[in-house]
XYZ file of C-alpha atoms in Angstrom:
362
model
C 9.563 21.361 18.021
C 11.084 20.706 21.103
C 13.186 17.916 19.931
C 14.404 20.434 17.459
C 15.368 22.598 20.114
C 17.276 20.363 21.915
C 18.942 17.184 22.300
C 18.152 16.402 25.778
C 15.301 15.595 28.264
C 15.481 19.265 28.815
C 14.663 22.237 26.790
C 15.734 25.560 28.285
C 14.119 28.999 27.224
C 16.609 30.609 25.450
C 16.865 26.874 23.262
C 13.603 27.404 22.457
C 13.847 31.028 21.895
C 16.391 30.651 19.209
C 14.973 28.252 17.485
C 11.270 29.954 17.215
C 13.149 33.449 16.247
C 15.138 30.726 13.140
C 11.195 29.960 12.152
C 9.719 33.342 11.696
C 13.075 34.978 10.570
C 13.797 32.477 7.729
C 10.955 30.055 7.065
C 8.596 31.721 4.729
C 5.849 28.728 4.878
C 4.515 25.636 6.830
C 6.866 23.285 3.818
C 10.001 25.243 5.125
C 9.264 25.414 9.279
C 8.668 21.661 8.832
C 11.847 20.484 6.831
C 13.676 22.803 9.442
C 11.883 21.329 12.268
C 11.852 17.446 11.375
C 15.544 17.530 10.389
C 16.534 19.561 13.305
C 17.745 22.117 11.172
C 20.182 19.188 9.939
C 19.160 19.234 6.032
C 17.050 21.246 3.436
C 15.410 17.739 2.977
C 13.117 15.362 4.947
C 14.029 11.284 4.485
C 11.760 8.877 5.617
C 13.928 8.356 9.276
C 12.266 12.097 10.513
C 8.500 11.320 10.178
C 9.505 8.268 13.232
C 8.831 10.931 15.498
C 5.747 12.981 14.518
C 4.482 10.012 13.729
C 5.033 7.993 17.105
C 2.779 11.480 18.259
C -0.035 10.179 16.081
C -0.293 7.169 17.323
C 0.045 8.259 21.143
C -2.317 11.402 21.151
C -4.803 10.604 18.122
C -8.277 9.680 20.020
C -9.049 7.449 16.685
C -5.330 5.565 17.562
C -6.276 5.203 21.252
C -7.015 1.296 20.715
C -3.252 0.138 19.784
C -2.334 1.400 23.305
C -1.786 -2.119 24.077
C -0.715 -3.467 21.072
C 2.990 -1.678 21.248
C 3.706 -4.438 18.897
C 1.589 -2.506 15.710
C 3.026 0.686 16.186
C 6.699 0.036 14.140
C 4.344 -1.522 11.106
C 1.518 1.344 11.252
C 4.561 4.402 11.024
C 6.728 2.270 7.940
C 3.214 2.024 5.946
C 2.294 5.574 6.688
C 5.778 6.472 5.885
C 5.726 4.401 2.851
C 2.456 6.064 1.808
C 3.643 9.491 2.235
C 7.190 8.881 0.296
C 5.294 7.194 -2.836
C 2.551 10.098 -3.031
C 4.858 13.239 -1.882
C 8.304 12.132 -3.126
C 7.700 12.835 -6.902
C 11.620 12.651 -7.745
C 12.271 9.199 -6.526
C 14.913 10.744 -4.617
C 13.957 8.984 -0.914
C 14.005 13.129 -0.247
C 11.059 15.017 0.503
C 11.948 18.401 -0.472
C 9.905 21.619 0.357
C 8.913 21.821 -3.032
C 7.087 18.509 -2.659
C 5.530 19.475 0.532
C 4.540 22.577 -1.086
C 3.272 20.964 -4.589
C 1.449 17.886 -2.306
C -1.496 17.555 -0.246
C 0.262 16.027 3.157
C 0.780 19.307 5.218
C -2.944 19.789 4.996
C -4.023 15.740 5.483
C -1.406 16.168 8.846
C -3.195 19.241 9.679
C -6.767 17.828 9.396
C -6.380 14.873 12.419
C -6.534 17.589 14.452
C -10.202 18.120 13.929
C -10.789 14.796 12.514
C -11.606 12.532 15.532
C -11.934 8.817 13.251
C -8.512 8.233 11.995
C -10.284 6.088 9.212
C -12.048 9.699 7.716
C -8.490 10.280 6.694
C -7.975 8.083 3.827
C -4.470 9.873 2.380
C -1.515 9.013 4.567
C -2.916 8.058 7.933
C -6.273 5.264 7.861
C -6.212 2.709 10.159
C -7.594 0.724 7.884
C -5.640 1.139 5.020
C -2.850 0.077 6.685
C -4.809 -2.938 8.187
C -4.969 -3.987 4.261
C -1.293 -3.571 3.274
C 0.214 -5.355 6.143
C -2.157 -8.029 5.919
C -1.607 -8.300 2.212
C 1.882 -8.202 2.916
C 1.501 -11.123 6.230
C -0.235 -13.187 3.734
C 2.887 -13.652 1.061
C 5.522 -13.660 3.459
C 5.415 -17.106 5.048
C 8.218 -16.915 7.111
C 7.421 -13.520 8.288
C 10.619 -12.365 8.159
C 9.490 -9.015 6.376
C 11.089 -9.727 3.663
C 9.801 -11.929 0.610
C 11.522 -13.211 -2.753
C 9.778 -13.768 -6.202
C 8.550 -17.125 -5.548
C 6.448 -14.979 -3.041
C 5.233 -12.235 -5.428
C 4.121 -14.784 -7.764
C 1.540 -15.720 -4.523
C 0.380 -12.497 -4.534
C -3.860 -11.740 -5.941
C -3.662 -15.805 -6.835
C -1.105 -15.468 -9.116
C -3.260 -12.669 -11.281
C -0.118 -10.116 -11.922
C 1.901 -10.787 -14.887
C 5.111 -13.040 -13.825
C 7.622 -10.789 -16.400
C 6.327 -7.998 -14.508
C 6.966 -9.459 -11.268
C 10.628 -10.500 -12.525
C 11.472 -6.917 -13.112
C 10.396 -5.805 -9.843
C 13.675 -7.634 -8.415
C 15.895 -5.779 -11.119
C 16.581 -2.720 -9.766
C 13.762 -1.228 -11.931
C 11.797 0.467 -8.941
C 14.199 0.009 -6.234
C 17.451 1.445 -5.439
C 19.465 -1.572 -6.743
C 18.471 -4.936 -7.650
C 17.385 -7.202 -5.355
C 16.972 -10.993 -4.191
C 14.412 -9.719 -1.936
C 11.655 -7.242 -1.671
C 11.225 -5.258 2.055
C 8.277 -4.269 3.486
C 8.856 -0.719 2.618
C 8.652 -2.114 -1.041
C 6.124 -4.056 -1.131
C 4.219 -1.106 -0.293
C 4.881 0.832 -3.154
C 3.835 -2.169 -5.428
C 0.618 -2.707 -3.585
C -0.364 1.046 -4.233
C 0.953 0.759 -7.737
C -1.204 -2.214 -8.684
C -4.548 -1.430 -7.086
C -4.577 2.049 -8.600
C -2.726 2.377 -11.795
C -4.041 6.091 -12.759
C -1.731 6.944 -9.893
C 0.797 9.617 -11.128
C 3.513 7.810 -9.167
C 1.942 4.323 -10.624
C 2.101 5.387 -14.213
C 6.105 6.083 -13.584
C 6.221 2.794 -11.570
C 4.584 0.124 -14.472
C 6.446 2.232 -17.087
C 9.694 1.839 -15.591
C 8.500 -2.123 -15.056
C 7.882 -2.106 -19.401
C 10.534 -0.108 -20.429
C 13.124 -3.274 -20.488
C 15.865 -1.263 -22.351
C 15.413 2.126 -20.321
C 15.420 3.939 -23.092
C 12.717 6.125 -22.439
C 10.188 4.140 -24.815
C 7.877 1.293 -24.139
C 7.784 -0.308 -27.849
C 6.245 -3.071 -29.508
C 8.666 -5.299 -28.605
C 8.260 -4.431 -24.904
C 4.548 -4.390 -25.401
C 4.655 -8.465 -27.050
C 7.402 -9.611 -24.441
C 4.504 -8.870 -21.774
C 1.523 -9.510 -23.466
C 2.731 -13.547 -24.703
C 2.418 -13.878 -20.825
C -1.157 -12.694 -20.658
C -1.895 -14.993 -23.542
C -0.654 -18.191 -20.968
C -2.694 -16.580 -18.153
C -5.574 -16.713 -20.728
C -4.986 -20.263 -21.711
C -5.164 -21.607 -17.857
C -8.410 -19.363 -17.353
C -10.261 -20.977 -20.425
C -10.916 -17.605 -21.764
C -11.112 -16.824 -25.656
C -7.725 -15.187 -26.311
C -7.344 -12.222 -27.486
C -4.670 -11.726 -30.419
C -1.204 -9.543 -30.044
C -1.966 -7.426 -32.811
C -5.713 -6.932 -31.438
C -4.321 -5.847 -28.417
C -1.208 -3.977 -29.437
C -4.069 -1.937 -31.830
C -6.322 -1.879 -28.706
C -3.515 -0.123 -26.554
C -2.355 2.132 -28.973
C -6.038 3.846 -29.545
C -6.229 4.607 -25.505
C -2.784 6.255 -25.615
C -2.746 7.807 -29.376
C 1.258 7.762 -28.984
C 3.317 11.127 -30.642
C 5.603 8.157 -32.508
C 3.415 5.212 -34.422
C 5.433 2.476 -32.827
C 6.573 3.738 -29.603
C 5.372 4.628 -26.422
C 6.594 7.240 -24.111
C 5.619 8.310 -20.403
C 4.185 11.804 -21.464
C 1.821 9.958 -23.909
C 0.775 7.608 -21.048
C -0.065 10.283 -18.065
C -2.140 11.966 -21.267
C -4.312 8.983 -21.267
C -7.538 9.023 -19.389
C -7.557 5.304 -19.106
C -3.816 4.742 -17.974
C -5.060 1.631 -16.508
C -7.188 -0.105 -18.631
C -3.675 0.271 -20.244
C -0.904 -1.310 -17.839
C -3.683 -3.831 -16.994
C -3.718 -5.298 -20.713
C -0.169 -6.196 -20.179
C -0.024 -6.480 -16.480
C -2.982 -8.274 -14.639
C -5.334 -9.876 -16.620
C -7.794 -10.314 -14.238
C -8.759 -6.569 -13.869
C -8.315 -6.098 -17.376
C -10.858 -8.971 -18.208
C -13.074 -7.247 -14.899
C -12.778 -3.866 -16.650
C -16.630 -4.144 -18.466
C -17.907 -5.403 -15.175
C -19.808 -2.808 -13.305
C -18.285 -0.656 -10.457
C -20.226 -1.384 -6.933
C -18.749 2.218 -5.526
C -19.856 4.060 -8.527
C -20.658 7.457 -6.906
C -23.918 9.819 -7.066
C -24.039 12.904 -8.356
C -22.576 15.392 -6.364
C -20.386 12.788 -4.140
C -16.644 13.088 -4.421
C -15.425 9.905 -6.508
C -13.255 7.183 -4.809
C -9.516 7.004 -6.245
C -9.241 3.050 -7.193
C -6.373 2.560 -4.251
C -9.802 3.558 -1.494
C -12.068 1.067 -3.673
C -9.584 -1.652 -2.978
C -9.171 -0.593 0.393
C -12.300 -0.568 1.103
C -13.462 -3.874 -0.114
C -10.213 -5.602 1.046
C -11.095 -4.179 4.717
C -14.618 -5.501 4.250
C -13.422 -8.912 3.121
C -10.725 -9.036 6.255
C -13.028 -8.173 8.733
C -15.431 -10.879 7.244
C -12.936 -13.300 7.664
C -11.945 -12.787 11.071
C -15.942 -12.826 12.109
C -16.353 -16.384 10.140
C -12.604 -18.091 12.157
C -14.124 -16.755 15.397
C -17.329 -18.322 14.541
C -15.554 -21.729 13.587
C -13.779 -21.329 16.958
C -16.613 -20.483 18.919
C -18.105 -23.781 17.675
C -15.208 -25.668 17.979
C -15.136 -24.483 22.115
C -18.397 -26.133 21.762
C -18.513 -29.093 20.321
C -15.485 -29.493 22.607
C -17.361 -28.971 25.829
C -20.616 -30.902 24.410
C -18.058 -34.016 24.408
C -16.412 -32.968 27.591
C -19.543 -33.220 29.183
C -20.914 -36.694 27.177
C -17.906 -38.188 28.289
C -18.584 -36.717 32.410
C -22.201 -37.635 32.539
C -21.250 -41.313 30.907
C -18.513 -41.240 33.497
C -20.975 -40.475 36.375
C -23.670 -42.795 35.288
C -20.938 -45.840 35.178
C -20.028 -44.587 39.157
C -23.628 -44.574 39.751
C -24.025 -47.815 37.936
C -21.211 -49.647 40.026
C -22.539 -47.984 43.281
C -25.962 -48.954 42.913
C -25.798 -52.191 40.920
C -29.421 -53.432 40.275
C-alpha cells in the first residue's frame, strides 16, 4: 500500500489519503483493491513483475521464512517459483495477466490471507511451501548442468531418467506452451512442466498435455496424434523388457476413459469430462506412471481426511527423498573427516615412535 501511494522513501498523509479514499470509492472487492494496489493503479491487470514486492514481504516478515535470513542468495529462486505457481494455477487465459476475474474465480487471495495465521509456511501447500519449492528448484538444479537457468532438450530428455515421452518433450521447445518457440527452456518454464507432469488432473495440465498432442492445432487430438506418441511408448517398452501393449489396444483403452462426442477424435471438453484425465496423458506421455497406475497409493487418505492433489503426493515424497539424501552425503562426509583424521593420526604416532626410536636407540 504504501508503495502504491508513493514513489519515494516518503509517504505523506494526504498521498495516502487519496489513495485509501480511490479503494473504498471504486474497488468493490479484495480482487479489485489488489490489482489497484500491486499495479500502482498502473493497469486493470497484475503480471508476474508486481507479486516481486509482496512477495519479498513474505519472505522478510513470515516467522516460517525466518531461516533464509542468511541465505539472501534463495530469496530471487523462492519468489520466481511462487510466482510461477501462482501464474499456472490463477492465470486461466494463458494471458501472463492475472485479471480480477481470476483472482475472484481462484483460491490465492484467501491462501495469501491465511499466512497470517498460519505460523509453518509448509501448512500452506498452494502458492507459498517451503518445501515445494525446495522440490522444483532442485528438480530443476539437477537437469541444468551448467546452471545457467536455462536448459535445452538434451536436458529435458534427463529429466525422471528419461521416463517422459521424447515427442512430448520435442514439442515443449515449439512454441506449444510457451510464448514462442524456443532453443531453451527458463526456469519460469520449467516450472509449469514440472506441475504439469506430476499432476495431470490439473485443469491447467489438461490444457498444457493437450496443447503438447494436438500437433496440427486444430482443436482435436486424433488418432493420428494419438499413434505418433504412442510408437514412442512402444520403444520405451522395448528398453524396459515389458510385454507391449498394442496401438489399437491402447487407442481402444483411451477412448473408453474419455467416451469422445466424435468416434475418432478427441477434443479438450471431452478430456476435462474425464475422471481419469491422467491415466490418459500418461498412456501417451510417461510410461512409467502409466505402467505404476495399478500399484497401490502409499498417501491413500482415511475417511474423513481431505485427499492429497497428485502435485502434494509428489511433493511430498520428492521432499522426503531430498532430505534423505542430504542426511546419507553428510554421513559419507562425516566418515570421510574420519577416516581422514584416523590416518592423520597413524601417520603422527608412527612419526613419533620413529623420533622416539632414533632418540632412544636400544
Amino acid at each position: 500500500l504504501f508503495e502504491a501511494c508513493s514513489i519515494t522513501e516518503f509517504c505523506s498523509l494526504p498521498q495516502f489519503l487519496q489513495v485509501y479514499e480511490y479503494l473504498e470509492s471504486h474497488c468493490k472487492d479484495e480482487a479489485a483493491k489488489f490489482v489497484r494496489i500491486l499495479s500502482k493503479g498502473t493497469r486493470s491487470f497484475l503480471i508476474w513483475e508486481d507479486f516481486n514486492n509482496i512477495l519479498q514481504n513474505v519472505i522478510d516478515t513470515h516467522p516460517g521464512m525466518s531461516f533464509l535470513d542468511d541465505a539472501p542468495e534463495f530469496h530471487a529462486r523462492y519468489i520466481e517459483t511462487v510466482t510461477g505457481r501462482i501464474m499456472y494455477s490463477v492465470n486461466r487465459s494463458w494471458t501472463g495477466q492475472i485479471t480480477m476475474t481470476e483472482l475472484r474465480e481462484g483460491n490465492f487471495l484467501k491462501v495469501l490471507s491465511s499466512l497470517e495465521d498460519e505460523p509453518d509456511i509448509n501448512q500452506v501447500p498452494d502458492y507459498f511451501s517451503y518445501e515445494h519449492f525446495y522440490v522444483i528448484y532442485c528438480k530443476f538444479w539437477e537437469i541444468d548442468t551448467d546452471h545457467d537457468l536455462s536448459i535445452d532438450q538434451e536436458d529435458m530428455m534427463r529429466h525422471a531418467d528419461g521416463t517422459v515421452n521424447p515427442r512430448a518433450i520435442e514439442r515443449l521447445f515449439e512454441g506449444t506452451v510457451t510464448s514462442h518457440k524456443v532453443e531453451k527452456l527458463t526456469y519460469f518454464d520449467f516450472i509449469r512442466f514440472l506441475l504439469a507432469e506430476e499432476d495431470k488432473a490439473h485443469p491447467t495440465a489438461i490444457e498444457y498435455w493437450f496443447r503438447i498432442m494436438d500437433l496440427d492445432g486444430d482443436g482435436f487430438i486424433s488418432l493420428y496424434e494419438l499413434e505418433h506418441f504412442y510408437t514412442a511408448q512402444l520403444e520405451k517398452m522395448r528398453l524396459l523388457g515389458v510385454e507391449e501393449c498394442s496401438l489399437l489396444d491402447c487407442i481402444c483403452q483411451a477412448l473408453d476413459l474419455v467416451r469422445p462426442s466424435a468416434e475418432t477424435k478427441i477434443t479438450l471438453a471431452d478430456i476435462k469430462k474425464c475422471k481419469q484425465p491422467s491415466l490418459f496423458f500418461n498412456i501417451f506421455l510417461n510410461i512409467q506412471k502409466f505402467l505404476d497406475h495399478e500399484l497401490k497409493d502409499p498417501f491413500t487418505n482415511k475417511d474423513g481426511e481431505t485427499p492429497l492433489s497428485d502435485w502434494e503426493k509428489y511433493a511430498t515424497r520428492e521432499y522426503e527423498d531430498l532430505i534423505a539424501d542430504e542426511e546419507l552425503n553428510k554421513q559419507y562426509e562425516y566418515e570421510d573427516d574420519f577416516e581422514e583424521e584416523e590416518e592423520e593420526l597413524a601417520v603422527t604416532n608412527v612419526a613419533m615412535s620413529a623420533v622416539e626410536t632414533y632418540s632412544n636407540p636400544s
